[in-house]
Coordinates of C-alpha atoms in Angstrom, one line a residue:
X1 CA -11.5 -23.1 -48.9
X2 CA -13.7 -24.7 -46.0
X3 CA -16.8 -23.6 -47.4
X4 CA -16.4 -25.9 -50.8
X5 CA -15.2 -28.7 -48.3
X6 CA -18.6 -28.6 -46.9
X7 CA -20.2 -29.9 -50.4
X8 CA -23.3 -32.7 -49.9
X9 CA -22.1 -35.6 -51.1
X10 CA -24.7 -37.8 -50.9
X11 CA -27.0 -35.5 -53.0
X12 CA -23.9 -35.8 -55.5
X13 CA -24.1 -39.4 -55.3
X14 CA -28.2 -39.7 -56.4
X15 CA -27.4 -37.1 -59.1
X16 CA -24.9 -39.5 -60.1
X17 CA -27.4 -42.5 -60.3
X18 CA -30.3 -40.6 -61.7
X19 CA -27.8 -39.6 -64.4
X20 CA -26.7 -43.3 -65.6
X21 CA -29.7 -44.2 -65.6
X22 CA -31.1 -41.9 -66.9
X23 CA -28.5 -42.6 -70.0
X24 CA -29.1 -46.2 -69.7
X25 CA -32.9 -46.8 -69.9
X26 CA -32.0 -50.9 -70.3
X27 CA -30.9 -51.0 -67.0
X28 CA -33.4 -51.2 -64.1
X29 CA -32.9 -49.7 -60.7
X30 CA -34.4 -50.7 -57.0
X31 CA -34.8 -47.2 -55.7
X32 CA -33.0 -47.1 -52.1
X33 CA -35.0 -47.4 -49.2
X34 CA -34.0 -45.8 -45.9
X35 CA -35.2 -48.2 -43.4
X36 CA -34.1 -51.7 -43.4
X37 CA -37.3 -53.1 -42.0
X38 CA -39.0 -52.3 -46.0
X39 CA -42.4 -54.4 -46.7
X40 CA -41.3 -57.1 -48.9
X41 CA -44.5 -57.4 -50.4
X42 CA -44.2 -54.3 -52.5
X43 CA -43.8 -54.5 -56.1
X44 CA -40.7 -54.1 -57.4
X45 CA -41.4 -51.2 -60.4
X46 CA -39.0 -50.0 -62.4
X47 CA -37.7 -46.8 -62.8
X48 CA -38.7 -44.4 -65.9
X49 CA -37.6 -40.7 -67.3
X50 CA -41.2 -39.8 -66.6
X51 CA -41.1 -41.4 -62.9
X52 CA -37.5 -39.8 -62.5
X53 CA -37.6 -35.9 -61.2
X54 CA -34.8 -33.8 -63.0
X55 CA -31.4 -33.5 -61.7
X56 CA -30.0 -30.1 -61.2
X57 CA -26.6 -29.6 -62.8
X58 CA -23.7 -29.9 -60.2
X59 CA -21.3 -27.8 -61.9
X60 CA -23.6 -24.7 -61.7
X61 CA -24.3 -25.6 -58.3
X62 CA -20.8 -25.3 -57.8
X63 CA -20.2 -21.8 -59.5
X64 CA -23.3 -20.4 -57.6
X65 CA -21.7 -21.2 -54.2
X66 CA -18.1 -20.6 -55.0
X67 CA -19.4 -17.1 -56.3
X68 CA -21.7 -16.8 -52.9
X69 CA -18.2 -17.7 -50.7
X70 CA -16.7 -15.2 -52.4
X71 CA -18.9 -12.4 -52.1
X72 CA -19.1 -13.1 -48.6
X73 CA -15.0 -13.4 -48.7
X74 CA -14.6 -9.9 -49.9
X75 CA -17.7 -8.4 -47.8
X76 CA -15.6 -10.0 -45.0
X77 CA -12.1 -8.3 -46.0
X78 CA -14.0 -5.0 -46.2
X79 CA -15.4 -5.4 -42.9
X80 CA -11.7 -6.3 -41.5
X81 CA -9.6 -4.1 -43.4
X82 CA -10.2 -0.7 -42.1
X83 CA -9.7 -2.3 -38.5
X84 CA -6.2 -3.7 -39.6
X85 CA -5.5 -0.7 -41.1
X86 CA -6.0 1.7 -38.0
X87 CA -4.5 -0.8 -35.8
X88 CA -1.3 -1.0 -38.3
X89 CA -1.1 2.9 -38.1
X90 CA -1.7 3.1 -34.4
X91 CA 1.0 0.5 -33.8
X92 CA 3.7 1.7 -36.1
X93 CA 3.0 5.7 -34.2
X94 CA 3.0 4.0 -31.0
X95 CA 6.7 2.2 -32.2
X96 CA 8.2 5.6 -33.9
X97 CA 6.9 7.6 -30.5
X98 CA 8.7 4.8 -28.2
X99 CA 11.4 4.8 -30.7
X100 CA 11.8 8.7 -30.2
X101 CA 11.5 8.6 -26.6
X102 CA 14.4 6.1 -26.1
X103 CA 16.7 8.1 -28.6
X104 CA 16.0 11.4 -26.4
X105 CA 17.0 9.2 -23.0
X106 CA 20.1 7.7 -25.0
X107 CA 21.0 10.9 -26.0
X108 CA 20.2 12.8 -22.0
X109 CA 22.2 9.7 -20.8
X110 CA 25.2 10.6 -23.5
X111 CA 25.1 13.9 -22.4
X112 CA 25.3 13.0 -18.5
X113 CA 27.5 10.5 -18.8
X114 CA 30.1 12.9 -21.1
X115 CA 29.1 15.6 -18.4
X116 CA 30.1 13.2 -15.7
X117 CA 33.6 11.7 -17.7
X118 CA 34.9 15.3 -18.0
X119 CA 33.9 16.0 -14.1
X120 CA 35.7 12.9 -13.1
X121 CA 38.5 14.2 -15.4
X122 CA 38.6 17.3 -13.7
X123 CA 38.6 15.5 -10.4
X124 CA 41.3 13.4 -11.0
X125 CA 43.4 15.7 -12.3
X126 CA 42.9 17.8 -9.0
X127 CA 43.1 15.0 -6.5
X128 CA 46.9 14.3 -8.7
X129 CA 47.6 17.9 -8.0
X130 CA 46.8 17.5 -4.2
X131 CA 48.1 14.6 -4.0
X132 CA 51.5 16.1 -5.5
X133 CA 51.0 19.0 -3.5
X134 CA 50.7 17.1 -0.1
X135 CA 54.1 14.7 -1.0
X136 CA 56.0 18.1 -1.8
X137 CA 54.8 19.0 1.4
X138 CA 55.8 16.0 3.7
X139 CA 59.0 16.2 1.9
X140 CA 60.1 19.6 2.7
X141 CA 58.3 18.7 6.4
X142 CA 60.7 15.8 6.6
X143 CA 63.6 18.0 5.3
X144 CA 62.7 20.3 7.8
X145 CA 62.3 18.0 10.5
X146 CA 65.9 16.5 10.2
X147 CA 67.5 20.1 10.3
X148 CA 65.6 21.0 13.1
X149 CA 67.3 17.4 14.7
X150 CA 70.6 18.4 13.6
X151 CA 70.2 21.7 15.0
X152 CA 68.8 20.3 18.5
X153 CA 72.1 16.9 18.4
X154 CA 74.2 20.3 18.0
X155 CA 72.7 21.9 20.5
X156 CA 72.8 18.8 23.0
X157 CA 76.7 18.3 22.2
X158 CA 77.4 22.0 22.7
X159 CA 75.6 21.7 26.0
X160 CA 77.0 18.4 27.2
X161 CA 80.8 19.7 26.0
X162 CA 79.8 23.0 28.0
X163 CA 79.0 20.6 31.3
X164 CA 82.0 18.1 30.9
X165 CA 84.3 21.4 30.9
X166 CA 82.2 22.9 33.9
X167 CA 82.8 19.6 35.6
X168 CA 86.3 18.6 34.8
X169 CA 88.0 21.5 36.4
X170 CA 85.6 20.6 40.0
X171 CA 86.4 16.5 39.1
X172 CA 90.8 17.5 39.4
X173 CA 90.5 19.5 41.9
X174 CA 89.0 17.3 44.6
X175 CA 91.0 14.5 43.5
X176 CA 93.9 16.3 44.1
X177 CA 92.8 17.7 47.3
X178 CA 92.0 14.5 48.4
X179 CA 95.6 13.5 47.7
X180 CA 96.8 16.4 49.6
X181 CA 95.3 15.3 52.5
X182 CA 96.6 11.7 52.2
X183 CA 100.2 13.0 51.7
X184 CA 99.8 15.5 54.6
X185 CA 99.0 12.7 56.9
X186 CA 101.6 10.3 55.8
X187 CA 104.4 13.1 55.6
X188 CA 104.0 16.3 57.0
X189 CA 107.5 17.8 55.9
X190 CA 106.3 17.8 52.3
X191 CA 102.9 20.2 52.7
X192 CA 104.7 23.4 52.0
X193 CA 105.5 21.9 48.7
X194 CA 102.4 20.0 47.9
X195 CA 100.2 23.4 49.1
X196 CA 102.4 25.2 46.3
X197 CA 101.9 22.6 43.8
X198 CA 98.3 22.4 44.5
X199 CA 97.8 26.3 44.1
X200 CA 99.6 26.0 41.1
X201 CA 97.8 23.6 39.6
X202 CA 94.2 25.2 40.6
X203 CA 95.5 28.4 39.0
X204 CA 96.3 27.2 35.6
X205 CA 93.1 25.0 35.7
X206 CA 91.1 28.4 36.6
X207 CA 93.1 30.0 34.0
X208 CA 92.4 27.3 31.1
X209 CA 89.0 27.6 31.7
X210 CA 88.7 30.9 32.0
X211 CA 90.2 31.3 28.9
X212 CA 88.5 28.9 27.3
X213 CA 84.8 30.8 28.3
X214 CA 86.3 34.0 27.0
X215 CA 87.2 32.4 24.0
X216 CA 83.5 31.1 23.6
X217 CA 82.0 34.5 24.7
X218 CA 84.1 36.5 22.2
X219 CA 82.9 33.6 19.4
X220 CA 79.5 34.5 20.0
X221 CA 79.7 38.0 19.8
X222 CA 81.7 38.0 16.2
X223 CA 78.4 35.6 15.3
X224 CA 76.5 38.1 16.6
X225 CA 77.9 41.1 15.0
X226 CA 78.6 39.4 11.6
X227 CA 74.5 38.4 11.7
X228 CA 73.9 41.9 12.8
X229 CA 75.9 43.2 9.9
X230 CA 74.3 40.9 7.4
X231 CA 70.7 41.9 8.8
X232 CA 72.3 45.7 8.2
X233 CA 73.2 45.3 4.8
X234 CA 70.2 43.3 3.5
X235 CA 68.4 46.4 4.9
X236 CA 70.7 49.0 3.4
X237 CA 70.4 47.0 -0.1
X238 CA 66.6 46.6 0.3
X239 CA 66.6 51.1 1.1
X240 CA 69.0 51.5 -1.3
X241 CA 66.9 49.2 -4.3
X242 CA 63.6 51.0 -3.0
X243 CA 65.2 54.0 -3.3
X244 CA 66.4 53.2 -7.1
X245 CA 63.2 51.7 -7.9
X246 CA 61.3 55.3 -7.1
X247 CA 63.7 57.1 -8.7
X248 CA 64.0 55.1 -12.2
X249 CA 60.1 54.6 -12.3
X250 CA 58.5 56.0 -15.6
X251 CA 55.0 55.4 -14.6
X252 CA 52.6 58.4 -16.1
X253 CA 49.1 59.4 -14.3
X254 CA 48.2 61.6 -17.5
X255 CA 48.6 60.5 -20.9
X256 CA 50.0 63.1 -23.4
X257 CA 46.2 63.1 -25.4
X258 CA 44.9 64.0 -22.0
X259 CA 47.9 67.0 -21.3
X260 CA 46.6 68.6 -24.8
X261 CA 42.8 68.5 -23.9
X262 CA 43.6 70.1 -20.7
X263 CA 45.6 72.8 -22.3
X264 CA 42.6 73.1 -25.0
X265 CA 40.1 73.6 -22.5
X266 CA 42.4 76.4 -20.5
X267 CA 42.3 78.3 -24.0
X268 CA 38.5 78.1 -24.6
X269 CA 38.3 79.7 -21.1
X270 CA 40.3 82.8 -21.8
X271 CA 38.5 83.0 -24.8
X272 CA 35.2 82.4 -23.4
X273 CA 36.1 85.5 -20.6
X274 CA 37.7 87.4 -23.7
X275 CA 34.6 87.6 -25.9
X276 CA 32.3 88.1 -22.2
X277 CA 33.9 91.2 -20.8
X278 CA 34.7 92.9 -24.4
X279 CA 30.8 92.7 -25.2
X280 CA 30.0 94.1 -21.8
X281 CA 31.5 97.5 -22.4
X282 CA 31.7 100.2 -24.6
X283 CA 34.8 102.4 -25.9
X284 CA 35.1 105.6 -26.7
X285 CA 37.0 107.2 -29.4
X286 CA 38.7 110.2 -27.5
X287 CA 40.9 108.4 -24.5
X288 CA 40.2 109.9 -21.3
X289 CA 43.1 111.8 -19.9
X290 CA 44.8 110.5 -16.9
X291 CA 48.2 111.0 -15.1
X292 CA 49.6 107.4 -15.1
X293 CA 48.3 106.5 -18.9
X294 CA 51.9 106.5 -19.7
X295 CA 52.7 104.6 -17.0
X296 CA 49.8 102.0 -17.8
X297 CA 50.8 102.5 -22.2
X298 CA 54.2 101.0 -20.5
X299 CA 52.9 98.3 -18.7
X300 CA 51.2 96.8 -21.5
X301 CA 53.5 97.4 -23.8
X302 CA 56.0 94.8 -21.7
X303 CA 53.3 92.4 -22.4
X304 CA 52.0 92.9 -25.3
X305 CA 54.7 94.4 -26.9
X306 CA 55.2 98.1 -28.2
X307 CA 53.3 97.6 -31.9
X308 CA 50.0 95.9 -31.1
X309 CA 49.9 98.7 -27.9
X310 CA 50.4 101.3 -30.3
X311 CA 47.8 99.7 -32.2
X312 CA 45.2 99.6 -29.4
X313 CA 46.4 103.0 -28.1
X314 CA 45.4 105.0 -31.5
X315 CA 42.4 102.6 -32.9
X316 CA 39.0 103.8 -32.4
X317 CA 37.2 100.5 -31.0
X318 CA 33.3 101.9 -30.4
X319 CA 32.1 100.3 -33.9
X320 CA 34.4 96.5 -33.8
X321 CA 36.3 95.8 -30.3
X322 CA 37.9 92.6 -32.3
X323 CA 41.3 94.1 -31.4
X324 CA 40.6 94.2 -27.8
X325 CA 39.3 90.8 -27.7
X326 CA 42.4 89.4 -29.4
X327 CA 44.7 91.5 -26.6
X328 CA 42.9 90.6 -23.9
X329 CA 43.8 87.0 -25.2
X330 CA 47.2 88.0 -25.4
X331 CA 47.4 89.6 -22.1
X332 CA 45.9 86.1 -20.8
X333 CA 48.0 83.8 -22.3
X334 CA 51.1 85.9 -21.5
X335 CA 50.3 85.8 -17.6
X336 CA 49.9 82.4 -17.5
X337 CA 52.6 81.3 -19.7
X338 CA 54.7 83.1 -17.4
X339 CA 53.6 81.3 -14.5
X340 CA 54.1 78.2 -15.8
X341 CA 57.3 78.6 -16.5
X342 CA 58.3 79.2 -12.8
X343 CA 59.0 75.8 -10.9
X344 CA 56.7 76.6 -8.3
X345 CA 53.9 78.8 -9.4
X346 CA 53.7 81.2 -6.1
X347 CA 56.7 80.4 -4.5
X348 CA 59.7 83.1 -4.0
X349 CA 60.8 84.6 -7.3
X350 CA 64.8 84.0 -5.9
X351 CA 64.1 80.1 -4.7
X352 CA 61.7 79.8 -8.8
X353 CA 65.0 80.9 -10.3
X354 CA 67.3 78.3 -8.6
X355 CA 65.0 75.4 -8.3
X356 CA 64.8 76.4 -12.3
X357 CA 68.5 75.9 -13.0
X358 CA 68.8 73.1 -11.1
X359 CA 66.4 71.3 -12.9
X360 CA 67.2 72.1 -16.1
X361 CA 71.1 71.0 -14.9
X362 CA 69.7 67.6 -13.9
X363 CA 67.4 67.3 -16.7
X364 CA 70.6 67.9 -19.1
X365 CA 72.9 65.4 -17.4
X366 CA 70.7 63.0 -15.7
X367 CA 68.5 59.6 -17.0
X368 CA 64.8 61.0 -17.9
X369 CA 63.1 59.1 -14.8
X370 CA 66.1 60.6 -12.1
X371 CA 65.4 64.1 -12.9
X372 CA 61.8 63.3 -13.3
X373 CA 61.3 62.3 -9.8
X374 CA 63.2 64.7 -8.0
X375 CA 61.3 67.5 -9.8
X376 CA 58.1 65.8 -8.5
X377 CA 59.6 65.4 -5.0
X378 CA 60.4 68.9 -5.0
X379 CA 57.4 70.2 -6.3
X380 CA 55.2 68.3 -3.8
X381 CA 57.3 68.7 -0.3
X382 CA 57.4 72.6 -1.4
X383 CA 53.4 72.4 -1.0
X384 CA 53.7 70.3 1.7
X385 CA 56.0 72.7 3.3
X386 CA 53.6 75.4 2.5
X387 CA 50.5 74.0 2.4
X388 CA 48.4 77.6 1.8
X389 CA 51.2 78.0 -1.7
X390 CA 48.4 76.8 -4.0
X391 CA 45.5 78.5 -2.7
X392 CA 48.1 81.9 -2.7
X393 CA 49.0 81.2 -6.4
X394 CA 45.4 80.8 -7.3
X395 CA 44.3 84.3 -6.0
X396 CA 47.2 86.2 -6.7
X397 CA 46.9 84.9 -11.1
X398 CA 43.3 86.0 -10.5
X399 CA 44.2 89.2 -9.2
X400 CA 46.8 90.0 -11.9
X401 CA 44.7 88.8 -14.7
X402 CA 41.8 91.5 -13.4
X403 CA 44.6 94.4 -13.6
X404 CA 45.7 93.3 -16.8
X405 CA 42.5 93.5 -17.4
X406 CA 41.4 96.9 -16.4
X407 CA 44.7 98.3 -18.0
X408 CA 44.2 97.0 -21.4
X409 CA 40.1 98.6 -20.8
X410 CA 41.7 101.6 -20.4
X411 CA 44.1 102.4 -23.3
X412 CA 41.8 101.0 -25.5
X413 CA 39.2 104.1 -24.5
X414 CA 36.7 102.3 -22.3
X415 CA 34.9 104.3 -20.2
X416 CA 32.5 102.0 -17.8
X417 CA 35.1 99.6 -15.3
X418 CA 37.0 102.5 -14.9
X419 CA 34.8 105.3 -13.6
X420 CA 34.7 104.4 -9.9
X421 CA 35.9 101.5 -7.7
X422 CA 32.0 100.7 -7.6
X423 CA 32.4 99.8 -11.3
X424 CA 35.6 97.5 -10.7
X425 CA 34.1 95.4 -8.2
X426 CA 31.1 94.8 -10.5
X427 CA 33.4 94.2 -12.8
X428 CA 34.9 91.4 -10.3
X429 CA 31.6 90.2 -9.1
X430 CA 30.3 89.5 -12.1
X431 CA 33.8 88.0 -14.0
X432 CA 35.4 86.5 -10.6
X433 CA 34.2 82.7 -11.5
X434 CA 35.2 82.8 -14.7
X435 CA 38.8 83.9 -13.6
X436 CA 39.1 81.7 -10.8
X437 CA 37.8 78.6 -13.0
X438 CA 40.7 80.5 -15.2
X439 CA 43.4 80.3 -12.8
X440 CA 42.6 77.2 -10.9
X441 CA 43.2 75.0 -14.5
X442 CA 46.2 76.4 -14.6
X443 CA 47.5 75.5 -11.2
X444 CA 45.9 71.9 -11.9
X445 CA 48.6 71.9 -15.2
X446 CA 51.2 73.6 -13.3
X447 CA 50.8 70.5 -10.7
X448 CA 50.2 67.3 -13.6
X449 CA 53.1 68.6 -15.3
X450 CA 55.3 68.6 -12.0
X451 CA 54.2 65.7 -10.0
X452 CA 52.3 63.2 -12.0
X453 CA 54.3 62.5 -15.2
X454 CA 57.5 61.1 -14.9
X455 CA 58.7 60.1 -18.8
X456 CA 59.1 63.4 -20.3
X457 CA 59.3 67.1 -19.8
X458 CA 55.8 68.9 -20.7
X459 CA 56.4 72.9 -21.1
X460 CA 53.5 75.2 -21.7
X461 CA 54.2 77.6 -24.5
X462 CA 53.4 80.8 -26.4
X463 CA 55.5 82.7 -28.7
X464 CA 57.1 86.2 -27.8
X465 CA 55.8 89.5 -29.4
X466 CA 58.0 90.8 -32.4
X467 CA 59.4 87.0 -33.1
X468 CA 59.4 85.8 -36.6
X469 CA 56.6 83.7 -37.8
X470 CA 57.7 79.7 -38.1
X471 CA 54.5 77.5 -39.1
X472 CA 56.5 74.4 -37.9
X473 CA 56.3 76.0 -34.2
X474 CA 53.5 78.4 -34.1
X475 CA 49.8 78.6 -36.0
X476 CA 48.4 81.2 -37.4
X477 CA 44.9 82.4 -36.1
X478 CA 43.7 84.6 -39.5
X479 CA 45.6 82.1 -41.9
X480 CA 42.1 81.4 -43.6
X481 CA 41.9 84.6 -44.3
X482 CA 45.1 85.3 -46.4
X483 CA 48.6 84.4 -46.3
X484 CA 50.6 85.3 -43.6
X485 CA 52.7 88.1 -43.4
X486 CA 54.7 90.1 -40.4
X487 CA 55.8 89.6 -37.2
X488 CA 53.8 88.2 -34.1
X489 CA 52.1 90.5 -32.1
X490 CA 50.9 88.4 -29.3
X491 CA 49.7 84.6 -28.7
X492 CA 45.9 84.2 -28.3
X493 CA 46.3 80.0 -27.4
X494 CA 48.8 78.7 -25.6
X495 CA 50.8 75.4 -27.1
X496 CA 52.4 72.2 -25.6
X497 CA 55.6 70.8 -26.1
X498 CA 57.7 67.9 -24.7
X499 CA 60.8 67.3 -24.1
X500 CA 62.5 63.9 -23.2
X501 CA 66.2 62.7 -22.3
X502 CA 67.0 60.0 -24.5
X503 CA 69.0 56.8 -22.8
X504 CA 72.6 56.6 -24.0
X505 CA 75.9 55.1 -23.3
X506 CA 78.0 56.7 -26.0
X507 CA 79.4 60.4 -24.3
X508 CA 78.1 63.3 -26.9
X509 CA 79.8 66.5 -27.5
X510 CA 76.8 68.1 -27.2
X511 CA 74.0 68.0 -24.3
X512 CA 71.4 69.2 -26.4
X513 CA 72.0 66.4 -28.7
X514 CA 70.4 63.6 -26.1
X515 CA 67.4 65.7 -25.5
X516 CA 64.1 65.2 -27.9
X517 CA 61.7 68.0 -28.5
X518 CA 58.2 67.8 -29.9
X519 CA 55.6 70.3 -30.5
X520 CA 52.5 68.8 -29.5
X521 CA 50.3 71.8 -29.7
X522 CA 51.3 74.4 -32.0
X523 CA 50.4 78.2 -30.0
X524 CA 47.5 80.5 -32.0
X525 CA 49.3 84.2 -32.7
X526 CA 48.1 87.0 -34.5
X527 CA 50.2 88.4 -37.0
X528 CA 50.8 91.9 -38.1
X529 CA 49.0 90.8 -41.4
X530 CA 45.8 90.9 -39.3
X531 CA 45.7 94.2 -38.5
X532 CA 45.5 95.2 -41.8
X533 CA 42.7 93.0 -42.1
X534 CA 40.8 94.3 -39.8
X535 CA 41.0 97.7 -40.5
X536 CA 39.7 96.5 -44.1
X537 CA 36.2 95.0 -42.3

């Protein structure tokens, strides 16, 4: 708008003239001089359309420079706007960055000063706790502090009543010696009777306190012995609860999953040893003829019993030693069975047999943990007592597993460990790991099922050859091969089974009806039925 304020006016004003009279041609005009100091002589002439120049229109004057102004109005904006524009964009970035930047130190600053509430929470709460901590404390140190004056005012008085009576009999006496002497001097015919009078006195004063110290000294020695007693007891009930708490302790270092892997891996070494040594050799079909065969035939028969050595006796074994295998199982499993049945595996047969029944007494009328822990006591001061016992019991199963061995090789007809004693200690050489890894699992079951479980009874078990099949205590080893049929003939794994005293109060007519058995492993046998299928292969 300052532009059109900037209009000439006075070129406006002699438009203005021109254009009246230019429209009035009647009325003369002086044309306007500029100076005032104008000739006067000059002619006055009047003004005419031809002497007039033309006028310009105002009003498209006025459209021509309000266009102009325009133009350069919007030339102008152009110029302006892009500046504006980047300086609006800069500034509003520039705001939201600040704005960003101050919500990130609000939040950091949130986060601290939540960070530092909880810490002065947790500091507060603690300094409360010490602070309770240390009045409970000078409370109990006051308490303490006015028994221990008690104790010493007690100890003063006893002390100052102990003096008094130390002094009093002293005090009388030299008062009355003193008044001895003054009634000897003033009369002389009474001393006999103020000398008795005097001894008199002096003795019962002697005696009073005498009696009165003895009476003290025999206090304090009740105190004594009644504190000595009370010390006594406390330590007999302290022995005596120690002594209960070891005895009713049912605290396992085996669990009953880890009882039936050892007792697996024991079989898978006897079969492993089985299936080595039978490979190894060959049989013949005529038996070779001997002197003590009988004897031998006997021998097995005791462990194997009389129809599976029958069996092995008369069986030709040179094209399929399956049978043998199976015995040697047998023969195995029966020797170790055996063993650990014993109490002590090594130990005297006479001292096994009454360490047995003894046991089995306690187990029968005893709680579970009682009898538990005196048959780990025993079991552990016997090896204690005869610390070479497990290394003993280690060979000597070795050795007997060997001449089980070599007696089943030879009524089965086979011909190479029993040539010469050169062949039998190959025969040892090359097996005697394998049996000593045998033996020495056994001894470590022997001990975990002695010593280091204490809430049950574990038993390692096989069944006896010629006993009636029961598939609730025994397995099969052929039953995927038919049914089963027969007697057993011998037991190629050995089984587990437990057995626990159960905790009543109500008497039972029966002992055996306190006592739970489980099965936990079921024993492998072979069965009369498989025999037969053999001979069919």
């Amino acid at each position: 708008m300052l532009p059109v304020a900037n209009f000439h006016l006075r070129d406006l004003y002699e438009t203005t003239v021109e254009f009246f009279s230019l429209r009035s041609p009647a009325f003369p005009l002086r044309p306007l001089s500029t100076t005032d100091d104008s000739d006067s002589d000059h002619e006055h002439i009047p003004l005419t359309p031809r002497n007039l120049s033309p006028a310009p229109d105002p009003v498209d004057r006025l459209q021509k420079e309000c266009a102009d102004l325009r133009v350069e109005l919007h030339a102008a904006k152009r110029t302006h706007c892009p500046r504006a524009c980047s300086c609006r964009s800069i500034g509003a970035s520039a705001a939201a960055c600040t704005l960003y930047t101050m919500r990130r130190e609000h939040d950091i600053a949130k986060s601290e000063l939540h960070r530092s509430q909880v810490q002065l929470a947790r500091l507060e709460e603690r300094c409360k706790l010490i602070e309770k901590t240390l009045k409970d404390t000078r409370e109990s140190l006051k308490t303490r502090e006015a028994e221990v004056e008690t104790v010493r005012r007690e100890r003063d008085k006893l002390i100052a009543d102990r003096h008094s009576k130390e002094r009093q009999p002293s005090v009388t006496l030299d008062r009355r010696r003193s008044q001895d002497v003054v009634r000897h001097r003033s009369n002389s015919s009474q001393s006999l009777l103020s000398q008795q009078i005097r001894l008199s006195a002096d003795w019962s004063d002697r005696r009073d306190v005498d009696a009165a110290s003895q009476a003290s000294d025999s206090q304090r020695r009740a105190s004594d012995i009644l504190a000595d007693n009370m010390t006594t007891v406390s330590e007999e009930e302290r022995a005596q609860a120690k002594s209960m708490e070891t005895f009713l302790t049912k605290t396992d270092l085996w669990s009953g999953a880890q009882v039936i892997q050892a007792v697996q891996d024991l079989n898978s070494e006897i079969l492993q040893f089985a299936a080595s040594a039978v490979e190894l050799y060959t049989f013949a079909k005529q038996r070779p003829t001997q002197p003590k065969i009988s004897q031998i035939q006997n021998d097995v028969a005791l462990r194997l019993g009389p129809s599976l050595t029958r069996s092995l006796f008369t069986r030709d074994h040179s094209q399929d030693p399956m049978l043998v295998q199976i015995a040697l199982q047998g023969c195995i499993s029966y020797c170790i069975s055996r063993a650990l049945s014993s109490f002590c595996i090594g130990y005297q047969s006479k001292a096994n047999i009454t360490l047995t029944q003894l046991f089995t007494h306690m187990f029968q009328s005893e709680p579970q943990p009682t009898s538990s822990r005196w048959r780990a006591l025993a079991h552990k001061h016997i090896h204690e007592l005869h610390p070479e016992l497990g290394d003993y019991a280690m060979n000597e199963m070795t050795e007997t597993i060997f001449r089980w061995s070599f007696d089943l090789f030879l009524i089965c007809g086979s011909t190479s460990p029993h040539s010469n004693a050169s062949s039998r200690e190959a025969f040892r050489t090359r097996f005697g790991s394998q049996v000593k890894c045998i033996s020495s699992s056994a001894c470590r079951i022997a001990k975990i099922i002695r010593e280091e479980i204490m809430s049950t009874n574990f038993e390692v078990v096989g069944a006896d050859s010629g006993q009636t099949y029961d598939a609730q205590e025994m397995a099969d080893a052929f039953e995927d091969y038919g049914t089963p049929k027969g007697t057993v003939l011998c037991t190629t794994e050995l089984g587990l089974r437990c057995s626990t005293r159960k905790a009543t109060t109500e008497p039972t007519p029966s002992q055996e009806e306190n006592i739970e058995r489980r099965l936990l492993l079921r024993p492998k046998v072979i069965l009369e039925s498989a025999v037969d299928m053999l001979d069919q292969r």
